[in-house]
Every structure is written in C-alpha cells, then in structure tokens.
Amino acid sequence: MPVSRRKYNALAADYERIREQRDEAQRTVRAMQTATRTAAGQFTAADDTLNRVRLARLADAIRYTRRIARLVRIVARLRGEVAAADRRAARVQAAYDNAVGLDNPSLDHGATWQSRREDKPRTAVAS
C-alpha cells in the first residue's frame, strides 16, 4: 500500500518529535537519578555524622557517670576522714581542758558573774 509524500512527512515529523521527547525524558531521568544519588549520599553522610554524634554523647554520658560514681566514693571517704579528725580534735581538746583545769564546775558558776561584774569596762554611749 503506497503512502503519500504528505502522509510520509507527517509520520516522519511525528517520529522525530516522539524521538526528541524520548531523549528529553531520558535526560530528565538521568538528571533525577544523579540528583537522587547525590541526595542519598548527603543523607547517608548526615546520618553517619548523627550516629557518630549520638555515640560520642553516649560515651561521654558513660564516662561522666563513672566519674560521678568515683567522686561520690571519694567524697564519702573524705567525709569519714573529716569526721574522724573532728573526733580526734575533740578528744585532744577535752584532754587539754582537763589538763589545765578548764573543765572544773566552779568555772561555770563564775560565768554569770563575769557578765554582771561592777569593774567591767563599759563603752561610752553617744547621746
């Protein structure tokens, strides 16, 4: 079946137009694939960075927890040592008071006399 020249030229033009659309679609697909690969790479890198940051924070938290536990133990030991030193100082003070006679009950009776004695120096009151 013979085809007229006009019909042939119309079919050839349609063929060329469809071929250009196909080529344009292929270029668009390649560009989208490239953009997708680039975005996937960026998201992967960001996810890796985020995971590293999370792991680093977790490791820091574990280290800080260990440090805090160690410091709590040290503070407890030091508080015990301070309490023991206070007890020793109190015993030494009591022994000194006994040695010089400061624990004599008659001294307690004189304490009230000291506050109301007549020869106590008075401060001048400004009028």
C-alpha positions as MATLAB code, in Angstrom:
seq = 'MPVSRRKYNALAADYERIREQRDEAQRTVRAMQTATRTAAGQFTAADDTLNRVRLARLADAIRYTRRIARLVRIVARLRGEVAAADRRAARVQAAYDNAVGLDNPSLDHGATWQSRREDKPRTAVAS';
ca = [
       0.000    0.000    0.000;
       1.639    3.191   -1.140;
       1.920    6.202    1.221;
       1.665    9.734    0.001;
       4.558   12.141    0.434;
       2.499   14.413    2.710;
       1.479   11.466    4.931;
       5.110   10.240    4.980;
       6.430   13.679    6.012;
       3.757   13.916    8.762;
       4.698   10.467   10.081;
       8.408   11.322    9.911;
       7.778   14.575   11.818;
       5.762   12.667   14.467;
       8.568   10.114   14.704;
      11.188   12.857   15.201;
       9.008   14.631   17.778;
       8.481   11.389   19.719;
      12.213   10.630   19.487;
      13.058   14.090   20.903;
      10.523   13.578   23.696;
      12.102   10.191   24.456;
      15.603   11.706   24.506;
      14.423   14.558   26.702;
      12.734   12.074   29.072;
      15.937   10.018   29.224;
      17.969   13.153   30.025;
      15.435   14.076   32.729;
      15.620   10.548   34.179;
      19.440   10.658   34.213;
      19.381   14.076   35.916;
      16.892   12.809   38.505;
      18.982    9.701   39.119;
      22.067   11.873   39.618;
      20.145   14.161   41.994;
      18.818   11.112   43.841;
      22.301    9.630   44.205;
      23.652   12.982   45.420;
      20.823   13.399   47.924;
      21.199    9.801   49.097;
      24.918   10.390   49.606;
      24.245   13.560   51.551;
      21.591   11.882   53.687;
      23.888    8.928   54.319;
      26.720   11.252   55.335;
      24.380   13.229   57.590;
      23.049   10.022   59.133;
      26.593    8.777   59.735;
      27.500   12.084   61.361;
      24.384   11.962   63.506;
      25.178    8.409   64.599;
      28.758    9.418   65.459;
      27.482   12.363   67.500;
      24.964   10.154   69.309;
      27.613    7.550   70.074;
      30.019   10.245   71.277;
      27.347   11.698   73.575;
      26.557    8.244   74.903;
      30.244    7.575   75.546;
      30.538   10.960   77.304;
      27.496   10.161   79.441;
      29.006    6.816   80.423;
      32.341    8.458   81.267;
      30.628   11.196   83.280;
      28.552    8.615   85.136;
      31.705    6.722   86.046;
      33.425    9.935   87.135;
      30.456   10.931   89.269;
      30.358    7.499   90.914;
      34.103    7.704   91.612;
      33.765   11.231   93.013;
      30.864   10.146   95.248;
      33.045    7.368   96.674;
      35.925    9.808   97.233;
      33.648   12.373   98.921;
      32.209    9.680  101.200;
      35.721    8.570  102.182;
      36.837   12.176  102.784;
      33.738   12.913  104.887;
      34.606    9.891  107.024;
      38.168   11.120  107.388;
      36.972   14.622  108.354;
      34.584   13.162  110.942;
      37.405   11.042  112.380;
      39.685   14.113  112.509;
      36.924   16.096  114.279;
      36.534   13.312  116.839;
      40.298   13.223  117.432;
      40.404   17.027  117.805;
      37.506   16.909  120.288;
      39.324   14.266  122.345;
      42.547   16.295  122.317;
      40.619   19.463  123.293;
      38.915   17.603  126.149;
      42.268   16.272  127.349;
      43.741   19.784  127.214;
      40.764   21.278  129.084;
      41.162   18.594  131.755;
      44.931   19.161  131.987;
      44.634   22.929  132.532;
      41.523   22.700  134.705;
      39.029   24.258  132.322;
      36.501   21.522  132.978;
      36.148   22.480  136.652;
      32.449   23.046  137.581;
      33.301   26.155  139.597;
      34.230   27.932  136.357;
      30.667   27.534  135.120;
      29.397   29.261  138.247;
      31.667   32.243  137.630;
      30.415   32.711  134.070;
      27.333   34.596  135.218;
      29.426   36.790  137.495;
      31.592   37.812  134.525;
      28.622   39.299  132.709;
      27.418   41.452  135.654;
      30.596   42.424  137.448;
      30.993   46.014  138.598;
      34.522   46.728  137.353;
      33.720   45.612  133.806;
      34.771   48.305  131.307;
      31.768   49.981  129.719;
      31.635   51.518  126.282;
      30.630   55.167  126.100;
      27.138   55.675  124.787;
      26.779   58.578  122.395;
      23.789   60.796  123.127;
];
